[in-house]
Amino acid sequence: MIDYRFSFIVNNFTPIISMNKILEMFKTDRNEFLVKLSSFNNSAREICQEELILKDNYLYISNKIKERWLDILFGKTEHIITYTKNQRQVMIYLMLFMQLEELSVFHFQDLLFVSKNTILKDIKKLRDHLSQYSIKIIYARKKGFYLTGKELQIRAIAYSFILSFFNENKSKRLLYSYLLKNNYNIHDKVRYYFSKIIEEYSLIVVPSRFEEMIYFISILLCRLKQNRGKLGIENQLLLEKLLMYEKAEKFLSHFKDLENSKEELCYITVLFMICTQGDVKDPSLDFLMDCCSEIIYEIERLAVIHFDKFKKILLELFYHLVSAYFRIKYGLKITNVLIDEIKIQYTELFDLTQLSLYPFELLTKKAIPQEEVGYITLLFGGEILNQKEKGVKKSLKALVMCPSGISSSAIMQSQLKKLFPQLNFIHAASINEFYSKTFKEKEEIAMIFSSVPVKTPKTLYIIKPIMNQLEKNLLIRQVQEDFLSQDILVPSVNELLDSLVPYIELKKGVTRAQLYKLLQKKINKNLKAKVDDRPMLSELLTKDTVKIVNYQENWQSAIKLVAEPLREKHKIDKCYVNAMIQKVNHY
């Protein structure tokens, strides 16, 4: 994707803009801008056979580039536009949320290219969905369609819809085009000033949260121009004490047409807190650091483990828990596409993590969503696996990059360490860190494992943060072919066939291709992702299987006593109890 700042040039009211103004806008030197301009012109020529022309220190913008700006920005020409039912309903809600105009059925039809009946059905479905949150879509002749309900809940739904909208470019393009049409370039202005705050204060942002937050703040600022409902925001004193409050104030100062009430400043502070890494230097967050310690001690007790690098896991948990605290407290839920895979592959650890988060539940006064539990499970799981991989001699250096945050990076790196103990894995880096000039180990890296495509001359393997067994085997083979000993390779299906064909006769009608498919199926049969059908901890620990006593002489007799209800129900036998005691003795 091209540099978003070109939107300031393309959407400029005049077709000519000076180089000095451009360099000030881009905060860069002439040579670096010329590289960006060349990249832009390559994209523009592909889309509309036009380019921005630099002549005598002025840049000239043609009408055709202005007309085709969206195609150039998203790198694709849209011909026939169709939107799914879900995309239409989400966009209708976001239009109602922004209130950029008095909305009628015609406005929805005009944007979404569907009939009046389809729009009315979508509005009915949307009303049904919103009723569970006590939000209503009202129609009045003078005002058109608009939303009513608690303002914080209306915003929380808009935030969740923005997250669901980011699965494909078509949705982003739809929202961006609506913003561009009705509010000039609010999206690009938000992105520009938020990026400046990040750079000025060296904030660490989870890359996957950055784009989502830019769009949400953009539509929120649109709403603030039209609607100033009372928020009733909790913990306002805490929010005003946060170091982030000053940064939110500075950010909003660039939007002169908004009256920045303290409540709105607090809300923007919350948004900044949920997409950035927690600041250990902020004394207002000490209560969360204490909570992290309690959680770690609890998971150590429940899982009967000891974290060697306590400070490391404490900081990593703190970085995640800060954003999680503000998300949960203000109802801004996140998605976790890995949650089902986590619950299958790390069932016991997920259950134990959920139990260990009790101190966090007391702080938030709310149940911790499974998506949040999943990310923290990955964090603990990654550290546990790392401790098991100590003392192995390593040579080649490999880098792990995952823009989904610390938790996903940790589990991804620990899985890779288990698959390739002979590789020396460098700490998981963000994409920005990798591209920065300060990243000194770049030249020493032999390969990169990433969950997203990255421009690099190094050998790149794009993998999922959590892989099933088949994906792991395919990755092992590929890395072995590229870097490691050929002697230990598992032969491919083609290699097996090449070895067998000289010694066998194929029956009439049987082809090599059919034999290939059969062999491939047999080899991969046991490698496919398995669904864990073992009972969940919550299924075993029911009221009639839990035994509470005030005192026991020693831990061995305590284990025997609490195991009695499970033995009586034939869920376990005596040897299982003895095995538990032996396991504790072993550790």
Coordinates of C-alpha atoms in Angstrom, one line a residue:
M1 CA 0.0 0.0 0.0
I2 CA 1.3 3.5 -0.8
D3 CA 2.1 6.1 1.8
Y4 CA -1.2 7.5 3.2
R5 CA 0.2 11.0 3.3
F6 CA -0.2 11.3 -0.5
S7 CA -3.9 11.8 0.3
F8 CA -3.0 15.3 1.6
I9 CA -1.5 16.0 -1.8
V10 CA -4.1 14.4 -4.0
N11 CA -7.1 15.8 -2.0
N12 CA -5.5 19.3 -1.9
F13 CA -7.9 22.0 -3.2
T14 CA -5.3 23.2 -5.7
P15 CA -3.7 21.1 -8.5
I16 CA -0.2 22.4 -7.7
I17 CA 1.7 22.2 -4.5
S18 CA 5.2 23.3 -3.6
M19 CA 8.0 20.9 -2.7
N20 CA 8.7 22.8 0.5
K21 CA 5.2 22.3 1.7
I22 CA 5.3 18.6 0.8
L23 CA 8.6 18.0 2.7
E24 CA 7.1 19.7 5.7
M25 CA 4.0 17.5 5.4
F26 CA 6.1 14.3 5.0
K27 CA 8.7 15.3 7.6
T28 CA 11.4 13.9 5.4
D29 CA 14.2 15.0 3.0
R30 CA 13.9 15.4 -0.7
N31 CA 15.7 12.1 -1.6
E32 CA 13.5 10.0 0.6
F33 CA 10.4 11.7 -0.7
L34 CA 11.5 11.0 -4.3
V35 CA 11.7 7.3 -3.5
K36 CA 8.1 7.5 -2.1
L37 CA 7.0 9.5 -5.2
S38 CA 8.4 6.8 -7.5
S39 CA 6.5 4.1 -5.7
F40 CA 3.3 6.1 -5.9
N41 CA 3.7 6.8 -9.6
N42 CA 4.3 3.1 -10.3
S43 CA 0.9 2.3 -8.7
A44 CA -0.8 5.2 -10.4
R45 CA 0.5 4.2 -13.8
E46 CA -0.8 0.7 -13.3
I47 CA -4.3 1.9 -12.3
C48 CA -4.9 5.0 -14.6
Q49 CA -1.8 5.5 -16.8
E50 CA -1.2 8.8 -15.0
E51 CA 1.4 10.1 -12.5
L52 CA 2.3 13.0 -10.3
I53 CA 4.7 15.3 -12.1
L54 CA 7.5 17.1 -10.3
K55 CA 8.7 20.2 -12.2
D56 CA 10.6 23.3 -11.1
N57 CA 10.1 22.4 -7.4
Y58 CA 6.3 22.0 -7.8
L59 CA 4.2 18.9 -7.9
Y60 CA 1.3 18.8 -10.4
I61 CA -1.8 16.7 -9.7
S62 CA -4.0 15.7 -12.6
N63 CA -7.8 15.4 -12.3
K64 CA -7.6 11.7 -13.3
I65 CA -5.5 10.9 -10.3
K66 CA -7.9 12.7 -8.1
E67 CA -10.8 10.8 -9.6
R68 CA -9.1 7.4 -9.3
W69 CA -7.5 8.1 -5.8
L70 CA -9.3 5.2 -4.1
D71 CA -8.2 2.7 -6.8
I72 CA -4.6 4.0 -6.4
L73 CA -4.7 3.9 -2.6
F74 CA -6.1 0.4 -2.4
G75 CA -4.2 -0.9 -5.4
K76 CA -7.3 -2.2 -7.1
T77 CA -10.0 -1.0 -9.5
E78 CA -13.5 -1.8 -8.3
H79 CA -16.0 -2.6 -11.1
I80 CA -19.0 -4.5 -9.8
I81 CA -19.5 -3.7 -6.2
T82 CA -21.6 -6.1 -4.0
Y83 CA -21.6 -6.2 -0.2
T84 CA -22.6 -9.0 2.1
K85 CA -25.6 -8.7 4.5
N86 CA -23.2 -8.3 7.4
Q87 CA -21.1 -5.6 5.6
R88 CA -24.2 -3.6 4.8
Q89 CA -25.6 -3.7 8.3
V90 CA -22.3 -2.8 9.9
M91 CA -21.9 0.2 7.5
I92 CA -25.5 1.4 8.2
Y93 CA -24.6 1.4 11.9
L94 CA -21.4 3.3 11.4
M95 CA -23.2 5.9 9.2
L96 CA -25.8 6.3 12.0
F97 CA -22.9 6.6 14.5
M98 CA -21.1 9.3 12.6
Q99 CA -24.2 11.4 11.9
L100 CA -22.5 13.3 9.1
E101 CA -25.8 14.0 7.4
E102 CA -29.6 13.5 8.0
L103 CA -29.9 9.9 6.9
S104 CA -32.8 8.4 4.9
V105 CA -33.2 5.1 3.2
F106 CA -32.0 6.8 0.0
H107 CA -28.6 7.5 1.6
F108 CA -28.0 3.9 2.5
Q109 CA -29.2 2.8 -1.0
D110 CA -26.9 5.3 -2.7
L111 CA -23.8 4.0 -0.8
L112 CA -24.5 0.3 -0.8
F113 CA -26.1 -0.2 -4.3
V114 CA -29.2 -2.2 -3.1
S115 CA -33.0 -1.8 -3.3
K116 CA -35.2 0.0 -0.7
N117 CA -36.6 -3.3 0.5
T118 CA -33.1 -4.8 1.1
I119 CA -32.2 -1.7 3.2
L120 CA -35.4 -1.9 5.2
K121 CA -34.7 -5.6 5.9
D122 CA -31.1 -4.7 7.0
I123 CA -32.4 -2.0 9.3
K124 CA -34.9 -4.5 10.9
K125 CA -32.1 -7.1 11.4
L126 CA -29.9 -4.4 12.9
R127 CA -32.6 -3.2 15.2
D128 CA -33.1 -6.8 16.5
H129 CA -29.4 -7.2 17.1
L130 CA -29.1 -3.8 18.9
S131 CA -32.1 -4.4 21.2
Q132 CA -30.0 -6.7 23.4
Y133 CA -27.8 -3.7 24.2
S134 CA -30.8 -1.3 24.7
I135 CA -29.8 0.6 21.6
K136 CA -32.5 1.8 19.2
I137 CA -32.6 3.1 15.7
I138 CA -35.2 5.9 15.6
Y139 CA -36.6 7.6 12.5
A140 CA -37.9 11.2 12.6
R141 CA -38.9 13.3 9.6
K142 CA -36.8 16.2 10.6
K143 CA -33.7 14.3 11.8
G144 CA -33.8 11.2 9.7
F145 CA -32.5 7.9 11.2
Y146 CA -30.4 8.2 14.4
L147 CA -29.3 6.1 17.4
T148 CA -30.5 6.3 21.0
G149 CA -29.1 4.5 24.1
K150 CA -26.3 4.8 26.5
E151 CA -23.4 6.6 24.8
L152 CA -20.6 4.3 26.1
Q153 CA -22.6 1.2 24.8
I154 CA -23.2 2.9 21.4
R155 CA -19.4 3.5 21.1
A156 CA -18.6 0.0 22.3
I157 CA -20.7 -1.5 19.5
A158 CA -19.2 0.8 16.9
Y159 CA -15.7 -0.3 18.1
S160 CA -16.7 -4.0 17.8
F161 CA -18.1 -3.4 14.3
I162 CA -14.8 -1.7 13.2
L163 CA -12.9 -4.8 14.3
S164 CA -15.3 -7.1 12.4
F165 CA -14.9 -4.8 9.3
F166 CA -11.2 -5.3 9.0
N167 CA -11.3 -8.8 7.6
E168 CA -11.1 -7.6 4.0
N169 CA -10.0 -4.5 2.1
K170 CA -13.5 -4.0 0.5
S171 CA -14.9 -3.1 3.9
K172 CA -12.1 -0.7 4.7
R173 CA -12.4 0.9 1.3
L174 CA -16.2 1.4 1.8
L175 CA -15.7 3.2 5.1
Y176 CA -12.7 5.2 3.9
S177 CA -14.6 6.4 0.8
Y178 CA -17.6 7.5 2.9
L179 CA -15.3 9.4 5.3
L180 CA -13.5 11.0 2.3
K181 CA -16.8 12.0 0.6
N182 CA -18.3 13.6 3.7
N183 CA -15.4 14.8 5.9
Y184 CA -12.6 15.5 3.5
N185 CA -9.6 13.5 4.9
I186 CA -10.4 13.1 8.6
H187 CA -8.9 9.5 8.5
D188 CA -5.6 10.7 7.2
K189 CA -5.5 13.6 9.6
V190 CA -6.1 11.3 12.6
R191 CA -3.4 8.9 11.3
Y192 CA -0.9 11.8 10.8
Y193 CA -1.3 13.3 14.3
F194 CA -1.5 9.9 16.1
S195 CA 1.7 8.8 14.3
K196 CA 3.3 12.0 15.5
I197 CA 2.3 11.3 19.1
I198 CA 3.7 7.8 18.8
E199 CA 7.0 9.0 17.4
E200 CA 7.4 11.9 19.8
Y201 CA 6.8 9.9 23.0
S202 CA 8.3 6.6 21.7
L203 CA 5.0 4.7 22.3
I204 CA 4.9 1.0 21.4
V205 CA 1.7 0.2 19.4
V206 CA 0.5 -3.3 18.6
P207 CA 0.6 -3.1 14.8
S208 CA -2.7 -5.0 14.3
R209 CA -4.5 -2.5 16.6
F210 CA -3.1 0.6 14.9
E211 CA -5.3 0.6 11.8
E212 CA -8.4 -0.3 13.7
M213 CA -7.8 2.5 16.2
I214 CA -7.2 5.1 13.4
Y215 CA -10.6 4.3 11.9
F216 CA -12.4 4.2 15.2
I217 CA -11.0 7.6 16.3
S218 CA -11.9 9.0 12.9
I219 CA -15.6 8.0 13.1
L220 CA -15.7 9.0 16.8
L221 CA -14.4 12.6 16.0
C222 CA -17.1 12.8 13.3
R223 CA -19.7 11.9 16.0
L224 CA -18.3 14.4 18.4
K225 CA -19.1 17.2 16.0
Q226 CA -22.7 16.3 15.9
N227 CA -23.4 14.6 19.2
R228 CA -22.3 15.5 22.7
G229 CA -24.2 13.0 24.9
K230 CA -23.1 12.5 28.5
L231 CA -20.7 9.6 28.8
G232 CA -20.8 8.9 32.6
I233 CA -17.2 7.6 32.4
E234 CA -15.9 5.6 35.4
N235 CA -12.5 6.2 37.1
Q236 CA -12.1 9.7 35.7
L237 CA -9.6 10.6 38.4
L238 CA -7.4 7.7 37.5
L239 CA -7.6 8.5 33.8
E240 CA -6.6 12.2 34.4
K241 CA -3.5 11.1 36.4
L242 CA -2.2 8.8 33.6
L243 CA 0.8 10.0 31.7
M244 CA -1.2 9.1 28.5
Y245 CA -3.8 11.9 29.4
E246 CA -1.3 14.6 28.4
K247 CA -0.7 12.8 25.1
A248 CA -4.4 12.6 24.4
E249 CA -4.8 16.3 25.2
K250 CA -2.0 17.1 22.7
F251 CA -3.6 14.9 20.0
L252 CA -7.0 16.5 20.3
S253 CA -5.6 20.0 20.2
H254 CA -5.0 19.5 16.5
F255 CA -8.8 19.3 15.9
K256 CA -9.8 22.9 16.6
D257 CA -13.5 22.4 15.7
L258 CA -14.0 20.1 18.8
E259 CA -14.7 21.3 22.3
N260 CA -12.5 19.0 24.3
S261 CA -14.5 18.2 27.5
K262 CA -12.7 16.3 30.3
E263 CA -14.9 13.3 29.7
E264 CA -13.9 13.1 26.0
L265 CA -10.3 13.6 26.9
C266 CA -10.6 10.7 29.3
Y267 CA -12.2 8.6 26.6
I268 CA -9.4 9.3 24.0
T269 CA -7.0 8.4 26.8
V270 CA -8.7 5.0 27.2
L271 CA -8.4 4.4 23.4
F272 CA -4.7 5.2 23.5
M273 CA -4.2 2.9 26.5
I274 CA -5.8 -0.1 24.7
C275 CA -3.7 0.0 21.6
T276 CA -0.3 0.8 23.2
Q277 CA 2.1 -1.1 25.5
G278 CA 1.8 -0.3 29.2
D279 CA 4.3 2.2 30.6
V280 CA 6.2 0.8 33.6
K281 CA 7.2 4.4 34.5
D282 CA 3.7 5.5 35.1
P283 CA 3.1 5.4 38.9
S284 CA -0.7 5.5 38.3
L285 CA -0.4 1.9 36.9
D286 CA 1.4 0.4 39.9
F287 CA -1.8 -1.3 41.0
L288 CA -1.7 -3.4 37.8
M289 CA 1.9 -4.3 38.3
D290 CA 0.9 -5.7 41.8
C291 CA -2.0 -7.6 40.1
C292 CA 0.5 -9.1 37.6
S293 CA 2.6 -10.5 40.5
E294 CA -0.4 -12.1 42.1
I295 CA -1.5 -13.7 38.8
I296 CA 2.0 -15.1 38.2
Y297 CA 2.3 -16.5 41.7
E298 CA -1.2 -18.1 41.3
I299 CA -0.4 -19.7 37.9
E300 CA 2.9 -21.1 39.4
R301 CA 0.9 -22.6 42.3
L302 CA -1.9 -24.0 40.1
A303 CA 0.4 -25.4 37.4
V304 CA 3.1 -26.5 39.8
I305 CA 5.8 -24.7 37.9
H306 CA 8.4 -22.0 38.6
F307 CA 9.3 -19.2 36.2
D308 CA 13.0 -18.8 36.1
K309 CA 12.8 -15.4 34.5
F310 CA 10.2 -13.9 36.8
K311 CA 10.9 -10.2 35.9
K312 CA 10.7 -11.0 32.2
I313 CA 7.3 -12.7 32.5
L314 CA 6.1 -9.9 34.9
L315 CA 6.9 -7.2 32.4
E316 CA 5.4 -9.0 29.5
L317 CA 2.2 -9.7 31.4
F318 CA 2.1 -6.1 32.5
Y319 CA 2.4 -4.8 29.0
H320 CA -0.6 -6.9 28.0
L321 CA -2.7 -6.5 31.1
V322 CA -2.7 -2.6 31.0
S323 CA -4.5 -2.6 27.6
A324 CA -6.7 -5.5 28.7
Y325 CA -7.7 -3.6 31.9
F326 CA -9.0 -0.6 30.0
R327 CA -10.6 -2.7 27.3
I328 CA -12.6 -4.8 29.8
K329 CA -13.4 -1.8 32.1
Y330 CA -14.9 0.2 29.2
G331 CA -16.5 -2.7 27.3
L332 CA -14.2 -2.4 24.2
K333 CA -13.9 -6.1 23.3
I334 CA -11.3 -7.5 21.0
T335 CA -11.4 -10.5 18.7
N336 CA -9.0 -13.5 19.0
V337 CA -9.0 -15.6 15.9
L338 CA -6.8 -18.1 17.7
I339 CA -9.2 -18.8 20.6
D340 CA -10.6 -22.1 19.4
E341 CA -7.1 -23.4 18.5
I342 CA -5.8 -22.3 21.9
K343 CA -8.6 -24.1 23.8
I344 CA -7.9 -27.3 21.9
Q345 CA -4.0 -27.3 22.0
Y346 CA -3.6 -25.8 25.5
T347 CA -6.8 -26.9 27.2
E348 CA -5.4 -27.4 30.7
L349 CA -3.3 -24.3 30.6
F350 CA -6.2 -22.2 29.4
D351 CA -8.3 -23.5 32.4
L352 CA -5.5 -22.8 34.8
T353 CA -4.9 -19.3 33.4
Q354 CA -8.6 -18.5 33.7
L355 CA -8.5 -19.5 37.4
S356 CA -5.2 -17.5 38.0
L357 CA -6.9 -14.3 36.7
Y358 CA -9.2 -14.0 39.7
P359 CA -7.2 -11.0 41.1
F360 CA -7.7 -9.3 37.7
E361 CA -11.5 -10.0 37.9
L362 CA -11.6 -8.3 41.3
L363 CA -9.9 -5.2 39.8
T364 CA -12.2 -4.9 36.8
K365 CA -15.3 -6.1 38.6
K366 CA -16.2 -8.0 35.4
A367 CA -15.7 -11.5 34.0
I368 CA -12.6 -11.8 31.9
P369 CA -13.6 -12.5 28.2
Q370 CA -12.2 -15.8 26.8
E371 CA -10.4 -13.8 24.1
E372 CA -8.3 -12.0 26.7
V373 CA -7.7 -15.3 28.6
G374 CA -6.5 -16.8 25.4
Y375 CA -3.8 -14.2 24.8
I376 CA -2.5 -14.6 28.4
T377 CA -2.5 -18.4 28.0
L378 CA -0.2 -17.9 25.0
L379 CA 2.1 -15.7 27.1
F380 CA 2.4 -18.4 29.9
G381 CA 2.6 -21.2 27.4
G382 CA 5.4 -19.6 25.5
E383 CA 7.4 -19.1 28.7
I384 CA 6.9 -22.7 29.8
L385 CA 8.0 -24.1 26.5
N386 CA 11.0 -21.8 26.5
Q387 CA 12.2 -23.1 29.8
K388 CA 12.0 -26.7 28.4
E389 CA 14.3 -25.8 25.5
K390 CA 17.4 -24.7 27.5
G391 CA 20.9 -26.0 26.9
V392 CA 20.6 -26.8 23.2
K393 CA 23.5 -25.8 21.0
K394 CA 22.4 -23.4 18.3
S395 CA 24.1 -21.9 15.2
L396 CA 21.9 -20.3 12.5
K397 CA 20.0 -17.2 13.6
A398 CA 16.3 -16.8 12.9
L399 CA 13.9 -13.9 13.6
V400 CA 10.3 -14.2 14.6
M401 CA 7.8 -11.4 13.8
C402 CA 4.2 -11.4 14.7
P403 CA 2.2 -8.1 14.6
S404 CA -0.6 -9.5 16.9
G405 CA 1.2 -8.6 20.1
I406 CA 3.5 -10.0 22.8
S407 CA 1.3 -13.1 23.6
S408 CA 1.1 -14.4 20.0
S409 CA 4.8 -13.7 19.4
A410 CA 5.7 -15.6 22.6
I411 CA 3.8 -18.8 21.7
M412 CA 4.9 -18.5 18.0
Q413 CA 8.6 -18.3 19.1
S414 CA 8.3 -21.1 21.6
Q415 CA 6.7 -23.4 19.0
L416 CA 9.5 -22.7 16.6
K417 CA 12.1 -23.3 19.2
K418 CA 10.6 -26.7 19.8
L419 CA 10.5 -27.5 16.1
F420 CA 14.0 -26.2 15.4
P421 CA 16.2 -26.5 18.6
Q422 CA 19.3 -26.1 16.4
L423 CA 18.3 -22.5 15.5
N424 CA 19.2 -19.5 17.5
F425 CA 16.0 -17.4 17.7
I426 CA 16.4 -13.7 18.2
H427 CA 13.7 -12.0 20.3
A428 CA 10.4 -11.4 18.6
A429 CA 10.5 -8.1 16.8
S430 CA 7.9 -5.7 15.5
I431 CA 7.9 -4.9 11.8
N432 CA 8.8 -1.3 12.5
E433 CA 11.8 -2.4 14.7
F434 CA 13.0 -4.7 11.9
Y435 CA 13.0 -1.9 9.4
S436 CA 14.6 0.6 11.7
K437 CA 18.3 1.5 11.4
T438 CA 18.9 0.6 15.0
F439 CA 18.2 -3.1 14.5
K440 CA 21.8 -4.2 14.5
E441 CA 21.3 -8.0 14.1
K442 CA 19.6 -7.7 10.7
E443 CA 22.6 -8.8 8.7
E444 CA 23.2 -11.9 10.9
I445 CA 19.7 -13.3 10.4
A446 CA 19.5 -16.3 8.1
M447 CA 15.7 -16.6 8.0
I448 CA 12.5 -14.9 9.2
F449 CA 9.3 -16.5 10.5
S450 CA 6.4 -14.1 10.2
S451 CA 2.6 -14.3 10.5
V452 CA 2.3 -11.6 7.8
P453 CA 4.2 -10.9 4.5
V454 CA 7.4 -8.8 4.9
K455 CA 9.6 -7.2 2.3
T456 CA 13.0 -8.7 2.9
P457 CA 15.9 -10.3 0.9
K458 CA 16.1 -13.0 3.7
T459 CA 14.4 -16.4 3.4
L460 CA 10.9 -15.8 4.7
Y461 CA 8.4 -18.4 6.1
I462 CA 4.8 -17.1 6.5
I463 CA 3.2 -19.2 9.3
K464 CA 0.2 -19.1 11.6
P465 CA 0.8 -18.1 15.3
I466 CA -0.5 -21.5 16.2
M467 CA 0.1 -24.3 13.7
N468 CA -1.5 -27.8 13.5
Q469 CA 0.6 -30.9 13.2
L470 CA 0.4 -31.0 9.4
E471 CA 1.5 -27.4 9.1
K472 CA 4.4 -28.0 11.5
N473 CA 5.6 -31.0 9.4
L474 CA 5.4 -29.1 6.1
L475 CA 7.4 -26.2 7.7
I476 CA 10.1 -28.6 9.1
R477 CA 10.5 -30.1 5.7
Q478 CA 10.8 -26.7 4.0
V479 CA 13.4 -25.3 6.5
Q480 CA 15.4 -28.6 6.3
E481 CA 15.5 -28.3 2.5
D482 CA 16.6 -24.7 2.6
F483 CA 19.1 -24.7 5.5
L484 CA 19.5 -28.0 7.4
S485 CA 20.9 -31.4 6.8
Q486 CA 19.4 -33.2 3.8
D487 CA 20.3 -36.5 5.4
I488 CA 17.5 -36.2 8.0
L489 CA 14.7 -35.2 5.6
V490 CA 11.5 -37.2 5.5
P491 CA 11.2 -38.3 1.9
S492 CA 8.4 -36.5 -0.1
V493 CA 5.6 -38.5 -1.8
N494 CA 7.3 -38.0 -5.2
E495 CA 10.6 -39.3 -3.9
L496 CA 8.9 -42.4 -2.5
L497 CA 7.2 -43.0 -5.8
D498 CA 10.5 -42.6 -7.7
S499 CA 12.0 -45.3 -5.5
L500 CA 9.0 -47.7 -5.8
V501 CA 7.9 -47.4 -9.4
P502 CA 10.9 -49.4 -10.9
Y503 CA 9.9 -52.4 -8.7
I504 CA 6.1 -52.4 -9.1
E505 CA 3.5 -52.8 -11.8
L506 CA 0.4 -50.6 -11.8
K507 CA -2.9 -52.3 -12.4
K508 CA -4.9 -51.3 -15.5
G509 CA -6.6 -48.0 -15.1
V510 CA -4.4 -47.0 -12.1
T511 CA -2.2 -43.9 -12.8
R512 CA 0.8 -42.5 -11.0
A513 CA -1.3 -39.4 -10.1
Q514 CA -3.9 -41.7 -8.4
L515 CA -1.1 -43.5 -6.5
Y516 CA 0.3 -40.1 -5.5
K517 CA -3.0 -38.9 -4.1
L518 CA -3.4 -42.2 -2.1
L519 CA 0.1 -42.0 -0.6
Q520 CA -0.3 -38.3 0.2
K521 CA -3.6 -39.1 2.0
K522 CA -2.1 -41.9 4.0
I523 CA 1.0 -39.9 5.0
N524 CA -1.0 -36.9 6.1
K525 CA -3.8 -38.9 7.7
N526 CA -2.3 -38.7 11.2
L527 CA -0.9 -35.2 10.8
K528 CA -4.2 -33.3 10.4
A529 CA -5.4 -31.0 13.2
K530 CA -7.1 -33.1 15.9
V531 CA -10.0 -32.0 18.0
D532 CA -9.3 -32.6 21.7
D533 CA -12.3 -34.7 23.0
R534 CA -10.9 -35.1 26.5
P535 CA -13.1 -33.7 29.2
M536 CA -12.7 -30.1 30.2
L537 CA -11.5 -29.2 33.7
S538 CA -14.9 -27.5 34.3
E539 CA -16.7 -30.8 33.4
L540 CA -14.7 -32.7 36.1
L541 CA -14.8 -30.1 38.8
T542 CA -18.5 -29.9 39.6
K543 CA -20.2 -29.3 42.9
D544 CA -20.3 -33.0 43.8
T545 CA -16.7 -33.6 42.9
V546 CA -15.2 -30.8 45.0
K547 CA -14.2 -31.4 48.6
I548 CA -13.4 -28.5 51.0
V549 CA -11.7 -29.2 54.3
N550 CA -10.1 -26.8 56.8
Y551 CA -6.9 -28.7 57.6
Q552 CA -4.7 -31.6 56.5
E553 CA -1.5 -32.9 58.0
N554 CA 0.5 -32.9 54.7
W555 CA 0.0 -32.3 51.0
Q556 CA 0.1 -36.0 50.1
S557 CA -2.9 -36.8 52.3
A558 CA -4.6 -33.6 50.9
I559 CA -4.3 -34.9 47.3
K560 CA -5.7 -38.3 48.4
L561 CA -8.6 -36.7 50.2
V562 CA -9.7 -34.3 47.4
A563 CA -9.4 -37.1 44.8
E564 CA -12.0 -39.2 46.6
P565 CA -15.1 -37.7 45.0
L566 CA -13.5 -38.3 41.5
R567 CA -12.6 -41.9 42.5
E568 CA -16.1 -42.6 43.7
K569 CA -17.5 -41.5 40.4
H570 CA -15.0 -43.6 38.5
K571 CA -13.5 -40.6 36.8
I572 CA -10.0 -41.7 38.0
D573 CA -8.5 -44.7 39.7
K574 CA -6.0 -45.2 42.5
C575 CA -2.9 -45.3 40.3
Y576 CA -3.8 -41.8 39.0
V577 CA -3.7 -40.4 42.5
N578 CA -0.3 -42.0 43.1
A579 CA 0.9 -40.6 39.8
M580 CA -0.1 -37.1 40.9
I581 CA 1.9 -37.4 44.1
Q582 CA 4.9 -38.8 42.2
K583 CA 4.7 -35.9 39.7
V584 CA 4.8 -33.3 42.5
N585 CA 7.8 -35.2 44.1
H586 CA 9.5 -35.2 40.7
Y587 CA 9.3 -31.4 40.4

